Amino acid sequence: MGRLQAKNVLITGASSGIGQAIAVRFAREGANVAINYRSGAEAAEETRKMARAARGDEEGRELVVQGDVSQERAVQEMFRRVIGEFGWLDVLINNAGIQKPAASHEIDVEDFDRVIGVNLRGPFLCAREAIRHFLQRGKGGAILNNSSVHEIIPKPKYLAYSISKGGMENLTKTLALEYADRGIRVNAVGPGAVVTPINMAWINDARARQEVESHIPMSRAAEADEIASVFAFLASDEASYITGQTLFACGGLTLYPEFRVAWSSGE
Ligand code: NAD
């Protein structure tokens, strides 16, 4: 029996990248998975098939559910559907996220609003619906946010992204504190560089990738499943006493890699 046996889980932005890996990993560990996507129904269907295959002979359910996480009505409709089909929800994973690079003094306000809308408003809207459901059901639940090392490390030319992940740290902690006494755990995972479509700029370009990986203490980017496994742990009962935390899975990126050499001591 898997660690996540019969848990009902909703994963936002699950038609690609880390969200897809989470859906597959969670299905393999026994969870019923609701796979949210905004656009691209075929990719979401592909995730569903991969999750199905990962179960082998074990029973379980996959549900594909469309919805833009930044839109209140769409989020409410998505929760109605998932809870209607599954009966209840145990775990929400706020994974959907976007980024739009630009020098900070040249950012379009629409782009700024869109990034904050998907990366921060979306997790709030989804968390609010999940918490309403958890409280009504009275059996607790877990919310996991896909944050980033940029929760704590500034990212010039990605201002809205950086702000959104900084805000996610506080979203995680505030909700964790507010609902800790009602059996609701709220945590985050902070990935470093992961091989997913959001990083198209370098994942298939050997030189660009080498440049990225030269900055990572472990000298390589992560595979999406290495991040999904951290979500699986935090969603499981093995993490039953953990709340309000961000677990960084970043190959050492949060360790101030520039200090690998003692440049500040003149040695
Ligand atoms: P990705 O682009 O493959 O995944 C993002 C997903 O979000 C996509 O499936 C996209 O369709 C979906 N999405 C976008 N807008 C949406 C909306 N309005 N509603 C619903 N879904 C929407 O890239 P990824 O790397 O898998 O990113 C997933 C999460 O991981 C993001 O929150 C990202 O910030 C975070 N992250 C990624 C990395 C990395 O290096 N890949 C590092 C740190 C954090």
PDB file of C-alpha atoms and ligand atoms in Angstrom:
ATOM      1  CA  MET A   1       0.000   0.000   0.000  1.00  0.00           C
ATOM      2  CA  GLY A   2       1.346   3.432  -0.985  1.00  0.00           C
ATOM      3  CA  ARG A   3       2.063   6.285   1.417  1.00  0.00           C
ATOM      4  CA  LEU A   4      -0.740   8.317  -0.159  1.00  0.00           C
ATOM      5  CA  GLN A   5      -3.253   5.487  -0.438  1.00  0.00           C
ATOM      6  CA  ALA A   6      -6.788   6.765  -1.167  1.00  0.00           C
ATOM      7  CA  LYS A   7      -5.923  10.402  -0.480  1.00  0.00           C
ATOM      8  CA  ASN A   8      -7.831  12.787  -2.761  1.00  0.00           C
ATOM      9  CA  VAL A   9      -5.457  15.355  -4.201  1.00  0.00           C
ATOM     10  CA  LEU A  10      -5.915  18.378  -6.481  1.00  0.00           C
ATOM     11  CA  ILE A  11      -2.814  19.594  -8.342  1.00  0.00           C
ATOM     12  CA  THR A  12      -2.960  22.899 -10.209  1.00  0.00           C
ATOM     13  CA  GLY A  13      -1.051  23.367 -13.476  1.00  0.00           C
ATOM     14  CA  ALA A  14      -0.512  19.614 -13.736  1.00  0.00           C
ATOM     15  CA  SER A  15      -0.369  19.187 -17.512  1.00  0.00           C
ATOM     16  CA  SER A  16       3.417  19.684 -17.639  1.00  0.00           C
ATOM     17  CA  GLY A  17       6.646  19.881 -15.674  1.00  0.00           C
ATOM     18  CA  ILE A  18       6.650  19.494 -11.896  1.00  0.00           C
ATOM     19  CA  GLY A  19       2.829  19.359 -11.684  1.00  0.00           C
ATOM     20  CA  GLN A  20       2.765  16.433 -14.107  1.00  0.00           C
ATOM     21  CA  ALA A  21       5.517  14.660 -12.149  1.00  0.00           C
ATOM     22  CA  ILE A  22       3.518  15.191  -8.939  1.00  0.00           C
ATOM     23  CA  ALA A  23       0.383  13.692 -10.511  1.00  0.00           C
ATOM     24  CA  VAL A  24       2.336  10.632 -11.664  1.00  0.00           C
ATOM     25  CA  ARG A  25       4.244  10.183  -8.393  1.00  0.00           C
ATOM     26  CA  PHE A  26       1.088  10.634  -6.273  1.00  0.00           C
ATOM     27  CA  ALA A  27      -0.843   8.125  -8.394  1.00  0.00           C
ATOM     28  CA  ARG A  28       2.041   5.651  -8.006  1.00  0.00           C
ATOM     29  CA  GLU A  29       1.815   6.121  -4.225  1.00  0.00           C
ATOM     30  CA  GLY A  30      -1.927   5.406  -4.240  1.00  0.00           C
ATOM     31  CA  ALA A  31      -3.588   8.854  -4.374  1.00  0.00           C
ATOM     32  CA  ASN A  32      -6.605   9.809  -6.452  1.00  0.00           C
ATOM     33  CA  VAL A  33      -5.436  12.778  -8.497  1.00  0.00           C
ATOM     34  CA  ALA A  34      -7.331  15.730  -9.965  1.00  0.00           C
ATOM     35  CA  ILE A  35      -5.194  17.183 -12.754  1.00  0.00           C
ATOM     36  CA  ASN A  36      -5.898  20.877 -13.299  1.00  0.00           C
ATOM     37  CA  TYR A  37      -4.871  22.662 -16.480  1.00  0.00           C
ATOM     38  CA  ARG A  38      -5.626  26.077 -17.949  1.00  0.00           C
ATOM     39  CA  SER A  39      -5.164  25.403 -21.673  1.00  0.00           C
ATOM     40  CA  GLY A  40      -4.008  22.387 -23.677  1.00  0.00           C
ATOM     41  CA  ALA A  41      -6.479  19.598 -22.923  1.00  0.00           C
ATOM     42  CA  GLU A  42      -4.309  17.049 -24.788  1.00  0.00           C
ATOM     43  CA  ALA A  43      -1.346  17.591 -22.454  1.00  0.00           C
ATOM     44  CA  ALA A  44      -3.632  17.181 -19.430  1.00  0.00           C
ATOM     45  CA  GLU A  45      -4.995  13.969 -20.959  1.00  0.00           C
ATOM     46  CA  GLU A  46      -1.416  12.782 -21.430  1.00  0.00           C
ATOM     47  CA  THR A  47      -0.754  13.417 -17.711  1.00  0.00           C
ATOM     48  CA  ARG A  48      -3.891  11.427 -16.893  1.00  0.00           C
ATOM     49  CA  LYS A  49      -2.642   8.484 -18.950  1.00  0.00           C
ATOM     50  CA  MET A  50       0.802   8.640 -17.336  1.00  0.00           C
ATOM     51  CA  ALA A  51      -0.765   8.709 -13.848  1.00  0.00           C
ATOM     52  CA  ARG A  52      -3.004   5.778 -14.771  1.00  0.00           C
ATOM     53  CA  ALA A  53      -0.017   3.781 -16.029  1.00  0.00           C
ATOM     54  CA  ALA A  54       1.975   4.582 -12.879  1.00  0.00           C
ATOM     55  CA  ARG A  55      -0.632   2.803 -10.745  1.00  0.00           C
ATOM     56  CA  GLY A  56      -0.033  -0.538 -12.372  1.00  0.00           C
ATOM     57  CA  ASP A  57      -2.734  -2.889 -11.125  1.00  0.00           C
ATOM     58  CA  GLU A  58      -3.645  -0.747  -8.114  1.00  0.00           C
ATOM     59  CA  GLU A  59      -7.034   0.971  -8.023  1.00  0.00           C
ATOM     60  CA  GLY A  60      -7.401   4.736  -8.079  1.00  0.00           C
ATOM     61  CA  ARG A  61      -8.934   7.620  -9.950  1.00  0.00           C
ATOM     62  CA  GLU A  62      -7.694  10.394 -12.198  1.00  0.00           C
ATOM     63  CA  LEU A  63      -9.789  13.414 -13.062  1.00  0.00           C
ATOM     64  CA  VAL A  64      -8.867  16.143 -15.544  1.00  0.00           C
ATOM     65  CA  VAL A  65     -10.279  19.529 -14.614  1.00  0.00           C
ATOM     66  CA  GLN A  66      -9.919  22.775 -16.576  1.00  0.00           C
ATOM     67  CA  GLY A  67      -9.673  26.142 -14.811  1.00  0.00           C
ATOM     68  CA  ASP A  68      -7.605  29.320 -14.602  1.00  0.00           C
ATOM     69  CA  VAL A  69      -6.393  29.520 -10.993  1.00  0.00           C
ATOM     70  CA  SER A  70      -6.313  33.320 -11.068  1.00  0.00           C
ATOM     71  CA  GLN A  71     -10.091  33.539 -11.604  1.00  0.00           C
ATOM     72  CA  GLU A  72     -12.334  33.265  -8.560  1.00  0.00           C
ATOM     73  CA  ARG A  73     -15.327  31.685 -10.316  1.00  0.00           C
ATOM     74  CA  ALA A  74     -13.175  29.211 -12.216  1.00  0.00           C
ATOM     75  CA  VAL A  75     -11.504  28.122  -8.970  1.00  0.00           C
ATOM     76  CA  GLN A  76     -14.848  27.691  -7.206  1.00  0.00           C
ATOM     77  CA  GLU A  77     -16.189  25.661 -10.128  1.00  0.00           C
ATOM     78  CA  MET A  78     -13.034  23.506 -10.137  1.00  0.00           C
ATOM     79  CA  PHE A  79     -13.436  22.712  -6.422  1.00  0.00           C
ATOM     80  CA  ARG A  80     -17.146  21.943  -6.882  1.00  0.00           C
ATOM     81  CA  ARG A  81     -16.237  19.475  -9.602  1.00  0.00           C
ATOM     82  CA  VAL A  82     -13.365  17.785  -7.810  1.00  0.00           C
ATOM     83  CA  ILE A  83     -15.192  17.452  -4.497  1.00  0.00           C
ATOM     84  CA  GLY A  84     -18.347  16.354  -6.338  1.00  0.00           C
ATOM     85  CA  GLU A  85     -16.457  13.578  -8.151  1.00  0.00           C
ATOM     86  CA  PHE A  86     -14.132  12.471  -5.341  1.00  0.00           C
ATOM     87  CA  GLY A  87     -16.509  13.083  -2.411  1.00  0.00           C
ATOM     88  CA  TRP A  88     -13.917  15.073  -0.477  1.00  0.00           C
ATOM     89  CA  LEU A  89     -10.422  16.558  -0.764  1.00  0.00           C
ATOM     90  CA  ASP A  90      -7.391  15.775   1.435  1.00  0.00           C
ATOM     91  CA  VAL A  91      -4.584  17.689  -0.262  1.00  0.00           C
ATOM     92  CA  LEU A  92      -4.342  20.812  -2.427  1.00  0.00           C
ATOM     93  CA  ILE A  93      -1.127  21.421  -4.346  1.00  0.00           C
ATOM     94  CA  ASN A  94      -0.696  24.982  -5.589  1.00  0.00           C
ATOM     95  CA  ASN A  95       1.741  24.276  -8.391  1.00  0.00           C
ATOM     96  CA  ALA A  96       0.682  26.494 -11.335  1.00  0.00           C
ATOM     97  CA  GLY A  97       3.125  29.306 -11.973  1.00  0.00           C
ATOM     98  CA  ILE A  98       4.437  31.555 -14.727  1.00  0.00           C
ATOM     99  CA  GLN A  99       7.258  34.040 -15.218  1.00  0.00           C
ATOM    100  CA  LYS A 100       7.791  36.967 -17.610  1.00  0.00           C
ATOM    101  CA  PRO A 101      11.310  38.389 -17.830  1.00  0.00           C
ATOM    102  CA  ALA A 102      11.885  42.142 -18.227  1.00  0.00           C
ATOM    103  CA  ALA A 103      14.043  44.838 -16.691  1.00  0.00           C
ATOM    104  CA  SER A 104      12.072  46.063 -13.677  1.00  0.00           C
ATOM    105  CA  HIS A 105      11.720  49.607 -15.029  1.00  0.00           C
ATOM    106  CA  GLU A 106      10.237  48.278 -18.267  1.00  0.00           C
ATOM    107  CA  ILE A 107       7.634  45.818 -16.968  1.00  0.00           C
ATOM    108  CA  ASP A 108       4.144  46.092 -18.478  1.00  0.00           C
ATOM    109  CA  VAL A 109       1.628  46.433 -15.680  1.00  0.00           C
ATOM    110  CA  GLU A 110      -0.541  43.760 -17.366  1.00  0.00           C
ATOM    111  CA  ASP A 111       2.383  41.301 -17.257  1.00  0.00           C
ATOM    112  CA  PHE A 112       3.048  42.165 -13.618  1.00  0.00           C
ATOM    113  CA  ASP A 113      -0.617  41.603 -12.719  1.00  0.00           C
ATOM    114  CA  ARG A 114      -0.742  38.342 -14.665  1.00  0.00           C
ATOM    115  CA  VAL A 115       2.280  36.846 -12.872  1.00  0.00           C
ATOM    116  CA  ILE A 116       0.997  37.889  -9.449  1.00  0.00           C
ATOM    117  CA  GLY A 117      -2.480  36.701 -10.479  1.00  0.00           C
ATOM    118  CA  VAL A 118      -1.347  33.159 -11.329  1.00  0.00           C
ATOM    119  CA  ASN A 119       1.471  32.772  -8.774  1.00  0.00           C
ATOM    120  CA  LEU A 120      -0.051  34.410  -5.690  1.00  0.00           C
ATOM    121  CA  ARG A 121      -3.739  35.272  -6.141  1.00  0.00           C
ATOM    122  CA  GLY A 122      -4.282  31.761  -7.540  1.00  0.00           C
ATOM    123  CA  PRO A 123      -2.752  29.962  -4.532  1.00  0.00           C
ATOM    124  CA  PHE A 124      -4.793  32.216  -2.225  1.00  0.00           C
ATOM    125  CA  LEU A 125      -8.059  31.491  -4.095  1.00  0.00           C
ATOM    126  CA  CYS A 126      -7.383  27.746  -4.155  1.00  0.00           C
ATOM    127  CA  ALA A 127      -6.256  27.674  -0.504  1.00  0.00           C
ATOM    128  CA  ARG A 128      -9.401  29.554   0.526  1.00  0.00           C
ATOM    129  CA  GLU A 129     -11.655  26.996  -1.172  1.00  0.00           C
ATOM    130  CA  ALA A 130      -9.637  24.092   0.244  1.00  0.00           C
ATOM    131  CA  ILE A 131      -9.737  25.497   3.783  1.00  0.00           C
ATOM    132  CA  ARG A 132     -13.505  26.136   3.576  1.00  0.00           C
ATOM    133  CA  HIS A 133     -13.919  22.491   2.576  1.00  0.00           C
ATOM    134  CA  PHE A 134     -11.473  21.164   5.221  1.00  0.00           C
ATOM    135  CA  LEU A 135     -13.281  23.130   7.968  1.00  0.00           C
ATOM    136  CA  GLN A 136     -16.705  22.016   6.820  1.00  0.00           C
ATOM    137  CA  ARG A 137     -15.615  18.380   6.713  1.00  0.00           C
ATOM    138  CA  GLY A 138     -13.820  18.617  10.052  1.00  0.00           C
ATOM    139  CA  LYS A 139     -11.034  16.169   9.215  1.00  0.00           C
ATOM    140  CA  GLY A 140      -8.186  18.570   8.462  1.00  0.00           C
ATOM    141  CA  GLY A 141      -6.132  18.511   5.309  1.00  0.00           C
ATOM    142  CA  ALA A 142      -2.894  19.669   3.739  1.00  0.00           C
ATOM    143  CA  ILE A 143      -1.974  22.509   1.427  1.00  0.00           C
ATOM    144  CA  LEU A 144       1.369  22.430  -0.378  1.00  0.00           C
ATOM    145  CA  ASN A 145       2.705  25.381  -2.338  1.00  0.00           C
ATOM    146  CA  ASN A 146       5.254  25.130  -5.115  1.00  0.00           C
ATOM    147  CA  SER A 147       7.498  28.036  -4.235  1.00  0.00           C
ATOM    148  CA  SER A 148      11.118  28.529  -5.367  1.00  0.00           C
ATOM    149  CA  VAL A 149      14.561  29.406  -4.117  1.00  0.00           C
ATOM    150  CA  HIS A 150      13.411  32.889  -5.158  1.00  0.00           C
ATOM    151  CA  GLU A 151      11.213  32.836  -2.091  1.00  0.00           C
ATOM    152  CA  ILE A 152      14.375  34.052  -0.353  1.00  0.00           C
ATOM    153  CA  ILE A 153      16.839  34.873  -3.165  1.00  0.00           C
ATOM    154  CA  PRO A 154      16.136  38.029  -5.193  1.00  0.00           C
ATOM    155  CA  LYS A 155      15.758  37.528  -8.956  1.00  0.00           C
ATOM    156  CA  PRO A 156      16.542  40.672 -10.951  1.00  0.00           C
ATOM    157  CA  LYS A 157      14.601  40.974 -14.241  1.00  0.00           C
ATOM    158  CA  TYR A 158      11.929  38.677 -12.787  1.00  0.00           C
ATOM    159  CA  LEU A 159      10.461  41.109 -10.284  1.00  0.00           C
ATOM    160  CA  ALA A 160       6.862  39.882 -10.240  1.00  0.00           C
ATOM    161  CA  TYR A 161       7.998  36.239 -10.045  1.00  0.00           C
ATOM    162  CA  SER A 162      10.370  37.022  -7.191  1.00  0.00           C
ATOM    163  CA  ILE A 163       7.708  38.996  -5.305  1.00  0.00           C
ATOM    164  CA  SER A 164       5.150  36.239  -5.867  1.00  0.00           C
ATOM    165  CA  LYS A 165       7.413  33.596  -4.337  1.00  0.00           C
ATOM    166  CA  GLY A 166       8.369  35.897  -1.448  1.00  0.00           C
ATOM    167  CA  GLY A 167       4.646  36.367  -0.849  1.00  0.00           C
ATOM    168  CA  MET A 168       4.152  32.627  -1.021  1.00  0.00           C
ATOM    169  CA  GLU A 169       6.436  32.183   1.987  1.00  0.00           C
ATOM    170  CA  ASN A 170       4.167  34.436   4.022  1.00  0.00           C
ATOM    171  CA  LEU A 171       1.019  32.827   2.606  1.00  0.00           C
ATOM    172  CA  THR A 172       2.390  29.460   3.733  1.00  0.00           C
ATOM    173  CA  LYS A 173       3.306  30.646   7.226  1.00  0.00           C
ATOM    174  CA  THR A 174       0.211  32.750   7.880  1.00  0.00           C
ATOM    175  CA  LEU A 175      -2.233  30.035   6.826  1.00  0.00           C
ATOM    176  CA  ALA A 176      -0.213  27.423   8.739  1.00  0.00           C
ATOM    177  CA  LEU A 177      -0.448  29.440  11.930  1.00  0.00           C
ATOM    178  CA  GLU A 178      -4.087  30.365  11.481  1.00  0.00           C
ATOM    179  CA  TYR A 179      -5.329  26.805  10.952  1.00  0.00           C
ATOM    180  CA  ALA A 180      -2.779  24.674  12.831  1.00  0.00           C
ATOM    181  CA  ASP A 181      -5.242  23.922  15.621  1.00  0.00           C
ATOM    182  CA  ARG A 182      -7.772  22.533  13.133  1.00  0.00           C
ATOM    183  CA  GLY A 183      -5.601  19.828  11.628  1.00  0.00           C
ATOM    184  CA  ILE A 184      -4.711  21.789   8.504  1.00  0.00           C
ATOM    185  CA  ARG A 185      -1.018  21.706   7.592  1.00  0.00           C
ATOM    186  CA  VAL A 186       0.378  24.254   5.130  1.00  0.00           C
ATOM    187  CA  ASN A 187       3.887  23.832   3.724  1.00  0.00           C
ATOM    188  CA  ALA A 188       5.905  24.707   0.641  1.00  0.00           C
ATOM    189  CA  VAL A 189       8.609  23.190  -1.507  1.00  0.00           C
ATOM    190  CA  GLY A 190      11.339  25.479  -2.827  1.00  0.00           C
ATOM    191  CA  PRO A 191      12.925  24.033  -5.972  1.00  0.00           C
ATOM    192  CA  GLY A 192      16.100  25.390  -7.530  1.00  0.00           C
ATOM    193  CA  ALA A 193      16.601  24.800 -11.263  1.00  0.00           C
ATOM    194  CA  VAL A 194      14.452  21.962 -12.602  1.00  0.00           C
ATOM    195  CA  VAL A 195      14.296  20.457 -16.096  1.00  0.00           C
ATOM    196  CA  THR A 196      10.772  21.566 -17.117  1.00  0.00           C
ATOM    197  CA  PRO A 197       9.141  23.618 -19.905  1.00  0.00           C
ATOM    198  CA  ILE A 198       9.377  26.850 -17.851  1.00  0.00           C
ATOM    199  CA  ASN A 199      13.145  26.604 -18.500  1.00  0.00           C
ATOM    200  CA  MET A 200      12.956  26.103 -22.288  1.00  0.00           C
ATOM    201  CA  ALA A 201      15.610  28.819 -22.620  1.00  0.00           C
ATOM    202  CA  TRP A 202      18.343  26.443 -21.430  1.00  0.00           C
ATOM    203  CA  ILE A 203      17.232  22.844 -21.004  1.00  0.00           C
ATOM    204  CA  ASN A 204      17.918  21.823 -24.624  1.00  0.00           C
ATOM    205  CA  ASP A 205      20.892  24.101 -25.219  1.00  0.00           C
ATOM    206  CA  ALA A 206      24.046  22.345 -24.003  1.00  0.00           C
ATOM    207  CA  ARG A 207      26.082  25.537 -23.484  1.00  0.00           C
ATOM    208  CA  ALA A 208      23.296  27.453 -21.759  1.00  0.00           C
ATOM    209  CA  ARG A 209      22.580  24.456 -19.548  1.00  0.00           C
ATOM    210  CA  GLN A 210      26.234  24.116 -18.589  1.00  0.00           C
ATOM    211  CA  GLU A 211      26.227  27.795 -17.602  1.00  0.00           C
ATOM    212  CA  VAL A 212      23.119  27.274 -15.413  1.00  0.00           C
ATOM    213  CA  GLU A 213      24.524  24.126 -13.822  1.00  0.00           C
ATOM    214  CA  SER A 214      27.890  25.781 -13.110  1.00  0.00           C
ATOM    215  CA  HIS A 215      26.094  27.931 -10.513  1.00  0.00           C
ATOM    216  CA  ILE A 216      24.551  24.961  -8.681  1.00  0.00           C
ATOM    217  CA  PRO A 217      26.628  23.414  -5.850  1.00  0.00           C
ATOM    218  CA  MET A 218      25.477  19.904  -6.853  1.00  0.00           C
ATOM    219  CA  SER A 219      26.500  20.761 -10.460  1.00  0.00           C
ATOM    220  CA  ARG A 220      23.217  19.699 -12.050  1.00  0.00           C
ATOM    221  CA  ALA A 221      19.609  20.739 -12.450  1.00  0.00           C
ATOM    222  CA  ALA A 222      16.910  18.584 -10.832  1.00  0.00           C
ATOM    223  CA  GLU A 223      14.584  16.204 -12.621  1.00  0.00           C
ATOM    224  CA  ALA A 224      10.914  16.985 -11.942  1.00  0.00           C
ATOM    225  CA  ASP A 225      10.427  13.721 -10.035  1.00  0.00           C
ATOM    226  CA  GLU A 226      13.108  14.765  -7.512  1.00  0.00           C
ATOM    227  CA  ILE A 227      10.777  17.638  -6.610  1.00  0.00           C
ATOM    228  CA  ALA A 228       7.603  15.532  -6.767  1.00  0.00           C
ATOM    229  CA  SER A 229       9.055  13.170  -4.149  1.00  0.00           C
ATOM    230  CA  VAL A 230       9.380  16.069  -1.693  1.00  0.00           C
ATOM    231  CA  PHE A 231       5.713  16.924  -2.241  1.00  0.00           C
ATOM    232  CA  ALA A 232       4.824  13.278  -1.634  1.00  0.00           C
ATOM    233  CA  PHE A 233       6.635  13.311   1.698  1.00  0.00           C
ATOM    234  CA  LEU A 234       5.009  16.572   2.822  1.00  0.00           C
ATOM    235  CA  ALA A 235       1.558  15.335   1.759  1.00  0.00           C
ATOM    236  CA  SER A 236       1.973  12.036   3.608  1.00  0.00           C
ATOM    237  CA  ASP A 237       1.308  11.235   7.245  1.00  0.00           C
ATOM    238  CA  GLU A 238       5.083  10.957   7.698  1.00  0.00           C
ATOM    239  CA  ALA A 239       5.061  14.781   7.743  1.00  0.00           C
ATOM    240  CA  SER A 240       2.192  14.928  10.243  1.00  0.00           C
ATOM    241  CA  TYR A 241       4.003  17.318  12.621  1.00  0.00           C
ATOM    242  CA  ILE A 242       5.386  19.702   9.977  1.00  0.00           C
ATOM    243  CA  THR A 243       3.601  22.950   9.204  1.00  0.00           C
ATOM    244  CA  GLY A 244       4.542  26.436   8.030  1.00  0.00           C
ATOM    245  CA  GLN A 245       7.817  25.301   6.464  1.00  0.00           C
ATOM    246  CA  THR A 246       9.461  25.603   3.083  1.00  0.00           C
ATOM    247  CA  LEU A 247      11.596  22.604   2.242  1.00  0.00           C
ATOM    248  CA  PHE A 248      14.206  23.688  -0.286  1.00  0.00           C
ATOM    249  CA  ALA A 249      15.095  21.035  -2.864  1.00  0.00           C
ATOM    250  CA  CYS A 250      17.677  23.070  -4.709  1.00  0.00           C
ATOM    251  CA  GLY A 251      20.987  21.192  -4.957  1.00  0.00           C
ATOM    252  CA  GLY A 252      22.513  23.690  -2.524  1.00  0.00           C
ATOM    253  CA  LEU A 253      21.471  26.923  -4.254  1.00  0.00           C
ATOM    254  CA  THR A 254      20.271  28.452  -0.986  1.00  0.00           C
ATOM    255  CA  LEU A 255      23.716  27.940   0.601  1.00  0.00           C
ATOM    256  CA  TYR A 256      25.277  31.108  -0.861  1.00  0.00           C
ATOM    257  CA  PRO A 257      27.369  29.215  -3.474  1.00  0.00           C
ATOM    258  CA  GLU A 258      29.694  32.204  -3.903  1.00  0.00           C
ATOM    259  CA  PHE A 259      31.100  31.321  -0.475  1.00  0.00           C
ATOM    260  CA  ARG A 260      32.460  27.971  -1.651  1.00  0.00           C
ATOM    261  CA  VAL A 261      35.785  29.793  -1.742  1.00  0.00           C
ATOM    262  CA  ALA A 262      36.893  32.000   1.142  1.00  0.00           C
ATOM    263  CA  TRP A 263      37.065  35.144  -1.003  1.00  0.00           C
ATOM    264  CA  SER A 264      35.874  37.383   1.838  1.00  0.00           C
ATOM    265  CA  SER A 265      38.806  36.461   4.093  1.00  0.00           C
ATOM    266  CA  GLY A 266      41.566  37.154   1.600  1.00  0.00           C
ATOM    267  CA  GLU A 267      42.793  33.537   1.680  1.00  0.00           C
TER     268      GLU A 267
HETATM  269  P1  NAD B   1       5.679  24.503 -16.308  1.00  0.00           P
HETATM  270  O1  NAD B   1       5.608  25.708 -17.160  1.00  0.00           O
HETATM  271  O2  NAD B   1       5.820  23.176 -16.960  1.00  0.00           O
HETATM  272  O3  NAD B   1       4.421  24.403 -15.329  1.00  0.00           O
HETATM  273  C1  NAD B   1       3.567  25.454 -15.014  1.00  0.00           C
HETATM  274  C2  NAD B   1       2.154  24.970 -15.224  1.00  0.00           C
HETATM  275  O4  NAD B   1       1.229  25.957 -14.775  1.00  0.00           O
HETATM  276  C3  NAD B   1       1.862  24.726 -16.713  1.00  0.00           C
HETATM  277  O5  NAD B   1       1.267  23.462 -16.878  1.00  0.00           O
HETATM  278  C4  NAD B   1       0.875  25.833 -17.065  1.00  0.00           C
HETATM  279  O6  NAD B   1      -0.024  25.484 -18.083  1.00  0.00           O
HETATM  280  C5  NAD B   1       0.166  26.013 -15.728  1.00  0.00           C
HETATM  281  N1  NAD B   1      -0.522  27.295 -15.613  1.00  0.00           N
HETATM  282  C6  NAD B   1      -0.072  28.521 -15.998  1.00  0.00           C
HETATM  283  N2  NAD B   1      -1.019  29.450 -15.752  1.00  0.00           N
HETATM  284  C7  NAD B   1      -2.068  28.797 -15.194  1.00  0.00           C
HETATM  285  C8  NAD B   1      -3.330  29.204 -14.718  1.00  0.00           C
HETATM  286  N3  NAD B   1      -3.701  30.489 -14.781  1.00  0.00           N
HETATM  287  N4  NAD B   1      -4.167  28.277 -14.210  1.00  0.00           N
HETATM  288  C9  NAD B   1      -3.813  26.966 -14.151  1.00  0.00           C
HETATM  289  N5  NAD B   1      -2.618  26.527 -14.588  1.00  0.00           N
HETATM  290  C10 NAD B   1      -1.772  27.421 -15.110  1.00  0.00           C
HETATM  291  O7  NAD B   1       6.894  24.754 -15.328  1.00  0.00           O
HETATM  292  P2  NAD B   1       7.270  24.071 -13.916  1.00  0.00           P
HETATM  293  O8  NAD B   1       8.709  24.271 -13.751  1.00  0.00           O
HETATM  294  O9  NAD B   1       6.714  22.705 -13.820  1.00  0.00           O
HETATM  295  O10 NAD B   1       6.539  25.041 -12.886  1.00  0.00           O
HETATM  296  C11 NAD B   1       5.689  24.589 -11.860  1.00  0.00           C
HETATM  297  C12 NAD B   1       5.921  25.411 -10.616  1.00  0.00           C
HETATM  298  O11 NAD B   1       7.249  25.186 -10.160  1.00  0.00           O
HETATM  299  C13 NAD B   1       5.789  26.926 -10.804  1.00  0.00           C
HETATM  300  O12 NAD B   1       5.060  27.482  -9.733  1.00  0.00           O
HETATM  301  C14 NAD B   1       7.226  27.404 -10.764  1.00  0.00           C
HETATM  302  O13 NAD B   1       7.345  28.722 -10.294  1.00  0.00           O
HETATM  303  C15 NAD B   1       7.832  26.404  -9.803  1.00  0.00           C
HETATM  304  N6  NAD B   1       9.282  26.326  -9.899  1.00  0.00           N
HETATM  305  C16 NAD B   1       9.886  25.812 -11.011  1.00  0.00           C
HETATM  306  C17 NAD B   1      11.271  25.770 -11.064  1.00  0.00           C
HETATM  307  C18 NAD B   1      11.994  25.235 -12.260  1.00  0.00           C
HETATM  308  O14 NAD B   1      13.220  25.411 -12.353  1.00  0.00           O
HETATM  309  N7  NAD B   1      11.347  24.572 -13.198  1.00  0.00           N
HETATM  310  C19 NAD B   1      12.024  26.249 -10.000  1.00  0.00           C
HETATM  311  C20 NAD B   1      11.389  26.768  -8.889  1.00  0.00           C
HETATM  312  C21 NAD B   1      10.017  26.797  -8.845  1.00  0.00           C
END
